[in-house]
CSV table of C-alpha atoms and ligand atoms in Angstrom, one decimal:
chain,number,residue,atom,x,y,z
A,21,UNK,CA,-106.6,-2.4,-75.7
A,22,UNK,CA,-109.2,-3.9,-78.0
A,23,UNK,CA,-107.5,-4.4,-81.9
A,24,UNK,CA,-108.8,-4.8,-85.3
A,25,UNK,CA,-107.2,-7.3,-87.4
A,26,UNK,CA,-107.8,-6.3,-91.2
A,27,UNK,CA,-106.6,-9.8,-92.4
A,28,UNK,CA,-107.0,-13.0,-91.4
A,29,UNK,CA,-108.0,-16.4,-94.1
A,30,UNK,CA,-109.5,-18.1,-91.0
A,31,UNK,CA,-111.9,-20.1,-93.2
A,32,UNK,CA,-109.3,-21.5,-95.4
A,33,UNK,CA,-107.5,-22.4,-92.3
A,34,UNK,CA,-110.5,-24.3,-90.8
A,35,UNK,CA,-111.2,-26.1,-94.3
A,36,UNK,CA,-107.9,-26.2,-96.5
A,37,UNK,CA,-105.6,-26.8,-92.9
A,38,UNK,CA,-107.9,-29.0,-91.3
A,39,UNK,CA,-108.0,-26.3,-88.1
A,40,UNK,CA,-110.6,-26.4,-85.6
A,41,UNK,CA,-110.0,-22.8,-84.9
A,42,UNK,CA,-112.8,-23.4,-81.5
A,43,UNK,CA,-109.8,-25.2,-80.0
A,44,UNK,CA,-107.0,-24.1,-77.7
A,45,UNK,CA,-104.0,-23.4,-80.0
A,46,UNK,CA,-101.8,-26.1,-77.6
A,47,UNK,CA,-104.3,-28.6,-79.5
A,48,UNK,CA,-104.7,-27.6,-82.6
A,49,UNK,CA,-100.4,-27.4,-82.4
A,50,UNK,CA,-100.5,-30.8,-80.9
A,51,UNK,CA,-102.9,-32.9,-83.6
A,52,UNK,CA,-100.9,-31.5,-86.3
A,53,UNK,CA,-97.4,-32.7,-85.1
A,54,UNK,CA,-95.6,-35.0,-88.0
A,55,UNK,CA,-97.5,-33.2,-90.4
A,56,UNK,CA,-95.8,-32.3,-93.3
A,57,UNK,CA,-98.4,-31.3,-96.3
A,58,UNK,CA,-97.9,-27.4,-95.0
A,59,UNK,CA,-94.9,-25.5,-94.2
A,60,UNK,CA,-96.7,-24.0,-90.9
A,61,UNK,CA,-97.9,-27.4,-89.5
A,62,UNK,CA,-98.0,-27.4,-85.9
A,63,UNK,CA,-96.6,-24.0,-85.7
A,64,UNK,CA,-100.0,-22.0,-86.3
A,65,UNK,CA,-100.6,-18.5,-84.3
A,66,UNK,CA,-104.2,-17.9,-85.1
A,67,UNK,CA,-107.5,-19.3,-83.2
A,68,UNK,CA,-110.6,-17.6,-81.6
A,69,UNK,CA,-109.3,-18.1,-77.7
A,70,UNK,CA,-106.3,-16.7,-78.8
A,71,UNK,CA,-107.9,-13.5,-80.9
A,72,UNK,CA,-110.4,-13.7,-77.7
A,73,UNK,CA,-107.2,-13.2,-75.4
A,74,UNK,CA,-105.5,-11.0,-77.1
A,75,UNK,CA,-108.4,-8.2,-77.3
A,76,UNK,CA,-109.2,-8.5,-81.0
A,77,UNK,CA,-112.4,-8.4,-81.4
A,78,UNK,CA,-112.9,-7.6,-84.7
A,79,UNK,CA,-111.4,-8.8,-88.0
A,80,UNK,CA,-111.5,-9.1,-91.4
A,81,UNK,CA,-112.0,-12.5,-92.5
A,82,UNK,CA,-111.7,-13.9,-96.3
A,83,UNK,CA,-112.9,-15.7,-98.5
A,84,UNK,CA,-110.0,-17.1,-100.9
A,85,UNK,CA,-110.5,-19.3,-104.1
A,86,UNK,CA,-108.0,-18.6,-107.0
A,87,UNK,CA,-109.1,-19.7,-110.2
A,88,UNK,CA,-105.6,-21.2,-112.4
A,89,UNK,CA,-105.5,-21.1,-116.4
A,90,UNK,CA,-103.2,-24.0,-117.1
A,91,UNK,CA,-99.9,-22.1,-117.3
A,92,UNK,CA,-100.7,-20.1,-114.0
A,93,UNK,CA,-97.5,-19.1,-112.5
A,94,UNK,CA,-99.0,-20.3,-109.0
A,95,UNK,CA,-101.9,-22.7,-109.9
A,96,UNK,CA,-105.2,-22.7,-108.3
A,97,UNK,CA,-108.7,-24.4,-109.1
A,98,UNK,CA,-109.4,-25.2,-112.3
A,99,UNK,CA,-112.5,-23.5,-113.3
A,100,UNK,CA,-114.3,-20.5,-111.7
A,101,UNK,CA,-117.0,-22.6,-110.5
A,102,UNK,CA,-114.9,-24.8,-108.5
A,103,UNK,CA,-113.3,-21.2,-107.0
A,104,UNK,CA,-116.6,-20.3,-106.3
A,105,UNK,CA,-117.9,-23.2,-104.8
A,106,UNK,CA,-115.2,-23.2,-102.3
A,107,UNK,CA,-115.8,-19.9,-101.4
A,108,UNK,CA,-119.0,-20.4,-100.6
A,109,UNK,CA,-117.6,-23.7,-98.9
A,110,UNK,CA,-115.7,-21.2,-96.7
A,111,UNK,CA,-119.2,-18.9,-95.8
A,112,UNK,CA,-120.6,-22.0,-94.9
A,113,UNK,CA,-118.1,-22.4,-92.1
A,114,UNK,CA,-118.5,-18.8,-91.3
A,115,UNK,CA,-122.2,-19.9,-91.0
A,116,UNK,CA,-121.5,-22.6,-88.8
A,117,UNK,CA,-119.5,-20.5,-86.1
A,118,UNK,CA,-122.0,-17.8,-86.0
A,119,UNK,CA,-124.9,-20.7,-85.4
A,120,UNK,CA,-122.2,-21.9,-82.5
A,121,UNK,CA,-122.2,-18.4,-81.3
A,122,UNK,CA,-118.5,-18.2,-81.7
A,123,UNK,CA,-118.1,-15.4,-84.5
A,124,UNK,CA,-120.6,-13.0,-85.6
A,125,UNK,CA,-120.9,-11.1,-89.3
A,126,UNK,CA,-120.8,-7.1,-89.1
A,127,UNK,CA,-122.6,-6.0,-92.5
A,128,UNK,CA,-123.4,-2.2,-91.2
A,129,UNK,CA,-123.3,0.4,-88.7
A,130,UNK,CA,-126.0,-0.9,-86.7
A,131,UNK,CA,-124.2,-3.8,-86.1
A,132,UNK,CA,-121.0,-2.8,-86.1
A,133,UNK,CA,-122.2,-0.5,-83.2
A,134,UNK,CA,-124.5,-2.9,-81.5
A,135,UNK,CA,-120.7,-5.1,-81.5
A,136,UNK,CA,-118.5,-2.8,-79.9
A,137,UNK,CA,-120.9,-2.2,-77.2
A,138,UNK,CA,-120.9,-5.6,-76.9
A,139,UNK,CA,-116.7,-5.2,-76.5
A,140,UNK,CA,-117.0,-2.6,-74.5
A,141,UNK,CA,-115.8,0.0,-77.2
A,142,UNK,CA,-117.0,3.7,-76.6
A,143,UNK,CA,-117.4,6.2,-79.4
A,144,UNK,CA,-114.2,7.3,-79.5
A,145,UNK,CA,-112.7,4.1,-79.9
A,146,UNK,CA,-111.4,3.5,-76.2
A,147,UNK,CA,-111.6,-0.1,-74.9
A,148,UNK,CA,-112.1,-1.1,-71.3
A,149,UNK,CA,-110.4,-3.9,-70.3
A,150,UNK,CA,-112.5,-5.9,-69.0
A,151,UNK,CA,-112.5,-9.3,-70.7
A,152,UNK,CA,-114.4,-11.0,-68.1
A,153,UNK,CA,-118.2,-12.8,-68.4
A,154,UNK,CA,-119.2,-15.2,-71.6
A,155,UNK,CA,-116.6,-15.8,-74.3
A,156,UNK,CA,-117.5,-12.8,-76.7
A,157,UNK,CA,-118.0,-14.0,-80.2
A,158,UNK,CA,-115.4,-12.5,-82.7
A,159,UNK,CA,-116.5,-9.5,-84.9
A,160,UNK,CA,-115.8,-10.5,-88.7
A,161,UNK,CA,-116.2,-8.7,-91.9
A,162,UNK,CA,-116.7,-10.9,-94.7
A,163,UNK,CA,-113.5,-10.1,-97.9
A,164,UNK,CA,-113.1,-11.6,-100.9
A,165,UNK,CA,-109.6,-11.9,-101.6
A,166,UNK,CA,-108.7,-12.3,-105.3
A,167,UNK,CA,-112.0,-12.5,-106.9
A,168,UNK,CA,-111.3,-15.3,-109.6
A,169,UNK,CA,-114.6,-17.0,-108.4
A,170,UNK,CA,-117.1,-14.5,-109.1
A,171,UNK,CA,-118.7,-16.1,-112.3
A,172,UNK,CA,-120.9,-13.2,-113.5
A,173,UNK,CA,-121.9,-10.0,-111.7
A,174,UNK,CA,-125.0,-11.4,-110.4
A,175,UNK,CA,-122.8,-13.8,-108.7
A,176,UNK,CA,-120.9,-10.2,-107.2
A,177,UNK,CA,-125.0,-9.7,-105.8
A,178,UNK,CA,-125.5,-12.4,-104.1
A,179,UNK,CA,-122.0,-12.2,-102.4
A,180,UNK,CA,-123.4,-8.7,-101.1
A,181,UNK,CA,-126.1,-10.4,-99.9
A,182,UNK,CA,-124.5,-12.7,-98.3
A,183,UNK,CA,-122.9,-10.1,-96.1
A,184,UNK,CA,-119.4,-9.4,-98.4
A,185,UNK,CA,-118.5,-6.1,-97.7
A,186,UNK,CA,-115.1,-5.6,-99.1
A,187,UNK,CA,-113.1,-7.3,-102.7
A,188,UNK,CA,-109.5,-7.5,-103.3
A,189,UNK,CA,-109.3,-8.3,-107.4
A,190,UNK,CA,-106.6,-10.1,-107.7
A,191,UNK,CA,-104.5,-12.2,-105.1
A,192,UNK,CA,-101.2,-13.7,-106.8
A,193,UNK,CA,-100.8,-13.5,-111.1
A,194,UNK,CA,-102.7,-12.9,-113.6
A,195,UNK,CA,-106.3,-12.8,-112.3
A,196,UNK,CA,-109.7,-12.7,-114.3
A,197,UNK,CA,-110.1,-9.0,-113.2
A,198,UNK,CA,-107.1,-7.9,-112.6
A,199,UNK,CA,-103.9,-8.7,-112.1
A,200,UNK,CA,-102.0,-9.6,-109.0
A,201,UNK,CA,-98.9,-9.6,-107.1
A,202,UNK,CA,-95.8,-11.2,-109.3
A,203,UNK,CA,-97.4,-10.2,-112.7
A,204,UNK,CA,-98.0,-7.1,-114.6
A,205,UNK,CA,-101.3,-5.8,-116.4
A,206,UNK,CA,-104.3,-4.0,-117.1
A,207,UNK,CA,-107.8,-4.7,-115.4
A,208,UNK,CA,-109.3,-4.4,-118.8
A,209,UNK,CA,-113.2,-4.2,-119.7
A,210,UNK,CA,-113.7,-7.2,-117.3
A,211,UNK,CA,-111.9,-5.3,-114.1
A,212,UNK,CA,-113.6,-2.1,-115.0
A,213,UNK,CA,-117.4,-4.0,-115.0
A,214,UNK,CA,-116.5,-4.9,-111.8
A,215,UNK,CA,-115.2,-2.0,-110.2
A,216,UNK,CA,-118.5,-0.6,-111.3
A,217,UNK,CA,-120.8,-3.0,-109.7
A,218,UNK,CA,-118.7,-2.7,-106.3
A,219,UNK,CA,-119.2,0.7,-106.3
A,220,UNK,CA,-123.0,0.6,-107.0
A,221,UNK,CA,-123.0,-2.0,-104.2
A,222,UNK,CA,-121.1,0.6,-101.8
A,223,UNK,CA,-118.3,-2.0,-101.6
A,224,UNK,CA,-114.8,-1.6,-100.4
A,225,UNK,CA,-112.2,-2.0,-103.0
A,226,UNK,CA,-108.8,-3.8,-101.3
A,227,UNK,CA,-106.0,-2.2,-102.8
A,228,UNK,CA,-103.5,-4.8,-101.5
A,229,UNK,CA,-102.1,-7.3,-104.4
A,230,UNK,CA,-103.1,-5.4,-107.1
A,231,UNK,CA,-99.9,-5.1,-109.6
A,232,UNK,CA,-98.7,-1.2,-110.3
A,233,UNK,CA,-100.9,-1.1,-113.6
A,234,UNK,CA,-104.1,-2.7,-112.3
A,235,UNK,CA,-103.3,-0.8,-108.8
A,236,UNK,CA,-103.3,2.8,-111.2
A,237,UNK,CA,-106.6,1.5,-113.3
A,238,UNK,CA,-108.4,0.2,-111.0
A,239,UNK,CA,-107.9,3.7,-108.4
A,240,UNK,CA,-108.8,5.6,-111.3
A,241,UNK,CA,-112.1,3.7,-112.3
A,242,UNK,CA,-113.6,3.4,-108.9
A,243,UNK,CA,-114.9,6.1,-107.0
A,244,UNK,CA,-116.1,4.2,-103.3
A,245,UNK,CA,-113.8,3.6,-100.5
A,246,UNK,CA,-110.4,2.3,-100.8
A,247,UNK,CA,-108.5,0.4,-98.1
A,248,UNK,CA,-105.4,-1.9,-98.6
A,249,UNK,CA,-106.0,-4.8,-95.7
A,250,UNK,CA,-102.4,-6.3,-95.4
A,251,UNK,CA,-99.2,-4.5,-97.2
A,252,UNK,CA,-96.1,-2.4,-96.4
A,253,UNK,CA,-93.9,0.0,-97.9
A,254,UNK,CA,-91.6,-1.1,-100.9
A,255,UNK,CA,-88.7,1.5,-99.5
A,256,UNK,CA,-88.5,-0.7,-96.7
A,257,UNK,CA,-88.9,-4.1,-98.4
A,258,UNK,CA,-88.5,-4.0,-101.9
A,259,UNK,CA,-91.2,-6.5,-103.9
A,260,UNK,CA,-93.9,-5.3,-106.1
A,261,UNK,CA,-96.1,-6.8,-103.3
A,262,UNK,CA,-95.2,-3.8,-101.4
A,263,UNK,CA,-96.7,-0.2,-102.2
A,264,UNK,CA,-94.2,2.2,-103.4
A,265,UNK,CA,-94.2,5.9,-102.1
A,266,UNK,CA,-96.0,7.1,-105.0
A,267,UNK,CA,-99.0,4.6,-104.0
A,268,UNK,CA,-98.8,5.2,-100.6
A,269,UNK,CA,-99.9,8.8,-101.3
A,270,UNK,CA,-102.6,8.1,-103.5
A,271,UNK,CA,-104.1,6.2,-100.9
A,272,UNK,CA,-103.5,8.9,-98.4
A,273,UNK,CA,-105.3,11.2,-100.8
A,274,UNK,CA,-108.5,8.5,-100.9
A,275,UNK,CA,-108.5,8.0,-96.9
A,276,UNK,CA,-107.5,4.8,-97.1
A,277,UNK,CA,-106.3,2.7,-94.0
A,278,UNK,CA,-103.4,0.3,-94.5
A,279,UNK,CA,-102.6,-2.5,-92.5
A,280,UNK,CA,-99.1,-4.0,-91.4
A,281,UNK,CA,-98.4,-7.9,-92.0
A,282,UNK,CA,-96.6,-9.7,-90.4
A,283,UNK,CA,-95.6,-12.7,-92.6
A,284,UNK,CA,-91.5,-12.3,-92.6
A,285,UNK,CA,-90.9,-12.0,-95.7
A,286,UNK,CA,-93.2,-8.4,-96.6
A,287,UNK,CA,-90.8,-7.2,-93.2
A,288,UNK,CA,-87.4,-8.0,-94.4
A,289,UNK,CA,-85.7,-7.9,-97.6
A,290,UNK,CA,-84.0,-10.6,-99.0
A,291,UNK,CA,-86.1,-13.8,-97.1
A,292,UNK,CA,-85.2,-17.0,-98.3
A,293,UNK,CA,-88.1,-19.6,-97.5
A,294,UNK,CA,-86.8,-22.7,-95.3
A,295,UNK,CA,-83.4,-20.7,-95.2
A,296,UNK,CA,-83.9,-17.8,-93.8
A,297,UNK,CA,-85.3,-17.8,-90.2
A,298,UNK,CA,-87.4,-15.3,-87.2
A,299,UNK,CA,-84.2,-16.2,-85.0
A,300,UNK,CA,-81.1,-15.9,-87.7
A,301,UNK,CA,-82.5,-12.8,-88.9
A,302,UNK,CA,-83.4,-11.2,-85.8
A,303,UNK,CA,-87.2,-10.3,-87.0
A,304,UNK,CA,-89.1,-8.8,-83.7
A,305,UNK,CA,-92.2,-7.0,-83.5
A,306,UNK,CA,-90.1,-3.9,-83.3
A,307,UNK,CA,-89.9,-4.3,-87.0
A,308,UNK,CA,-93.9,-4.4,-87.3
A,309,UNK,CA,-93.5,-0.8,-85.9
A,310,UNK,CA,-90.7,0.7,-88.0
A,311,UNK,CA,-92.9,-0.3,-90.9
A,312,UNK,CA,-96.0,1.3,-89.3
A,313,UNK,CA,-94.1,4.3,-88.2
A,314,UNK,CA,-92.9,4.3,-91.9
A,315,UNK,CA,-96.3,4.9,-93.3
A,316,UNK,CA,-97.1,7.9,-90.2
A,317,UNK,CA,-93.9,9.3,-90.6
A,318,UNK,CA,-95.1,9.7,-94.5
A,319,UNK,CA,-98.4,10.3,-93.8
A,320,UNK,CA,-97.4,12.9,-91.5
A,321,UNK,CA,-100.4,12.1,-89.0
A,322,UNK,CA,-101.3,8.7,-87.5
A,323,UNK,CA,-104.7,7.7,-89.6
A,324,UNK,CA,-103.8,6.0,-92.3
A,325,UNK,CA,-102.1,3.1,-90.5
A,326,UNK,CA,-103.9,0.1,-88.5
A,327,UNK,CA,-103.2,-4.0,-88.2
A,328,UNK,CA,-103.7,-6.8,-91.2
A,329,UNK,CA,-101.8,-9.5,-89.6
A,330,UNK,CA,-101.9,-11.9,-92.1
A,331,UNK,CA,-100.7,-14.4,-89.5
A,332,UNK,CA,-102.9,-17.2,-90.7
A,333,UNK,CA,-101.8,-16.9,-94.3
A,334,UNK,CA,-100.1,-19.9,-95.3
A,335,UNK,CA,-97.1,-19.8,-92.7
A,336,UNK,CA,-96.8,-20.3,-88.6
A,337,UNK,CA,-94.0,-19.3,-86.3
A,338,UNK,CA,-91.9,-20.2,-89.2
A,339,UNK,CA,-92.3,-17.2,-91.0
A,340,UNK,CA,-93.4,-14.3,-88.5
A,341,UNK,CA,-91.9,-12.2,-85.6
A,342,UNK,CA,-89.5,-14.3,-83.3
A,343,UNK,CA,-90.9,-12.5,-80.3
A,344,UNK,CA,-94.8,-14.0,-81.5
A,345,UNK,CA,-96.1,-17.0,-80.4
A,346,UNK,CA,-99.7,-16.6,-80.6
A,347,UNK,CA,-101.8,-13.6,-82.0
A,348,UNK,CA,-102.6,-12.3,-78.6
A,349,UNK,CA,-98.9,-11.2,-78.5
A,350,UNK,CA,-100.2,-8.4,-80.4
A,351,UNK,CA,-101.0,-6.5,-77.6
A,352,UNK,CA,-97.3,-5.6,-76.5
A,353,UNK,CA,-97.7,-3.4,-79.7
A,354,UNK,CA,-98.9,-0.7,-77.6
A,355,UNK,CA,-96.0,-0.1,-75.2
A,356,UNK,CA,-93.8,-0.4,-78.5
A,357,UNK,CA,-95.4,2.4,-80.0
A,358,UNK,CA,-95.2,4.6,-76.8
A,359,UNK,CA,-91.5,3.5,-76.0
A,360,UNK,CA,-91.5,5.3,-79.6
A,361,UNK,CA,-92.9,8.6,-78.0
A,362,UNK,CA,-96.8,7.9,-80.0
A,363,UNK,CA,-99.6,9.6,-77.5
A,364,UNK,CA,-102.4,7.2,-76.4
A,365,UNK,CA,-104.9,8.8,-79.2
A,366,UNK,CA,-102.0,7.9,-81.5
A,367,UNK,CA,-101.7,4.6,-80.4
A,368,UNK,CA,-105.7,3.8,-80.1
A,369,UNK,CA,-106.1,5.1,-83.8
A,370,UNK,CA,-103.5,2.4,-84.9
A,371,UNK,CA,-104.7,-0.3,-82.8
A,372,UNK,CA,-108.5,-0.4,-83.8
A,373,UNK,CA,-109.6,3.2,-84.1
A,374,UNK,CA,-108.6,4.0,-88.4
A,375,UNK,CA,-110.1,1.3,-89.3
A,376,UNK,CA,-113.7,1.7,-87.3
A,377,UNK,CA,-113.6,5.4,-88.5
A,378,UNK,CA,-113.3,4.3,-92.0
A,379,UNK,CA,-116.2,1.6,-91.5
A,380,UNK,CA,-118.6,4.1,-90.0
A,381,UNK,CA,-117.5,6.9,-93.0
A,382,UNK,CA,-118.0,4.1,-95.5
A,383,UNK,CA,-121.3,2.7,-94.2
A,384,UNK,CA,-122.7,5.9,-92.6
B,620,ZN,ZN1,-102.8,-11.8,-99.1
């Protein structure tokens, strides 16, 4: 079944991890043994063969600079122009697989169209499962996540231009627009200038990180579409970085789509990093679905839930679903949702078909 991944940070992977993400995932695994500088060396789950194997032909791909005031909780670049500069660092690598016909940008309808045609994706959002010919290139949607790097609103512009179609914000602490997960505050004149130009821009605002104030403001300031890319429910794991109930229907309310994670600690409560692992804690993909049946169950229909993996965020094997070694392992979500009594239009809506309704509603 073809899938939709909401959130991937495959540029920072190739540039910050030192990933060819063109190779096999046995090599990429391989070159990266005895590395220690990252907590997921040699244990990455994310390449194109692999997103090629797996069905998922269509993403959401970042671009991620965080710009750091000198007591930042988390740190980050020093100035806004060096978080802009490796931004547009990151687009150039974007750049460089579309040139290798590896990935290709989706900026509108037509293309988005013109793509799943290529995938084999009808109108209603069936896929046919042939995966035979030519390696396809992968689908991506260009997100800013956290968006620390935009020096002026001109600079917001040319990012449109450049094909950016949705913006997170803020990503961790206190942001320049807004502030993010693990701090508390308002989005203020600066947020609100923002949220403005977006929604001239027809923009997508991404709900996900946004703190409970700037997450109120920042709803109630912007009128365009509304999607949160990669977060769960805060009954289930408690952590501001979760939505609680409350949030969870005001998003209902703006059709928004949210996608699952699955980096261990959103899945699980009480995670400890280096202590806690997939194996001792007995994290499967089964949890993936409680957490997505969560937000149906709540919704009370089956459209506000799709996939924001996540997987290449900072962790590997590590740090995700025992039962996952690569991303392609995403397609045994299907027959989990259907050992869960979900009917087949249920199941396609989750996969990849919320998410391409909400495109062609946002772009029509
Ligand atoms: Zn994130």
């Amino acid at each position: 079944m073809f899938i939709f991944d909401a959130h991937l940070d495959l540029s920072m992977n190739a540039l910050e991890w030192n990933r060819d993400l063109t190779r096999p995932i046995s090599e990429i695994r391989r070159r990266e043994h005895g590395q220690t500088d990252k907590p997921d060396r040699a244990r990455g789950t994310v390449c194109l063969p692999e997103l090629r194997a797996g069905n998922i032909g269509l993403v959401v791909a970042t671009q991620i600079a965080r710009y750091a005031k000198p007591k930042h909780p988390l740190g980050g670049w020093c100035s806004p122009q060096q978080a802009w500069a490796m931004t547009q660092g990151q687009l150039a690598w974007y750049r460089a697989m579309e040139e290798a016909g590896e990935m290709v940008q989706i900026r509108n309808s037509a293309e988005l169209e013109k793509h799943l045609e290529l995938w084999k994706v009808d109108g209603e959002g069936v896929a046919s499962a042939s995966t035979t010919g030519t390696p396809k290139p992968i689908g991506y949607i260009l997100s800013l996540e956290g968006a620390d790097s935009i020096l002026t609103l001109s600079h917001l512009e040319r990012s449109f231009e450049q094909g950016l179609r949705a913006v997170g914000p803020a990503h961790y602490g206190p942001g320049t627009y807004a502030f993010g997960t693990d701090s508390e505050g308002s989005i203020g004149t600066k947020g609100r200038e923002l949220l403005n130009e977006m929604e001239k821009l027809g923009l997508i605002l991404d709900a996900t990180h946004l703190c409970d104030t700037s997450f109120r403001e920042a709803l109630d300031c912007f009128g365009g579409p509304v999607w949160a890319s990669h977060s769960n429910a805060r009954v289930l794991t408690p952590h501001n970085r979760q939505f609680t109930d409350e949030q969870l229907k005001e998003l209902f309310r703006r059709g928004a789509v949210i996608g699952a994670p699955l980096d261990a600690w959103m899945m699980i409560p009480n995670w400890v990093r280096a202590q806690t692992t997939p194996q001792n804690s007995r994290l499967t993909l089964d949890k993936m679905v409680e957490h997505m049946d969560y937000i149906c169950q709540f919704a009370g229909n089956a459209r506000h839930c799709g996939i924001g993996t996540d997987l290449d965020g900072g962790f590997g094997r590590e740090q995700s679903p025992a039962d996952l070694d690569t991303i392609a392992d995403l397609q045994r979500l299907p027959d989990l949702f259907r050992a869960k009594g979900y009917s087949s239009t249920d199941i396609e809506m989750i996969m990849h078909g919320n998410f391409l309704r909400f495109l062609r509603e946002s772009w029509a």
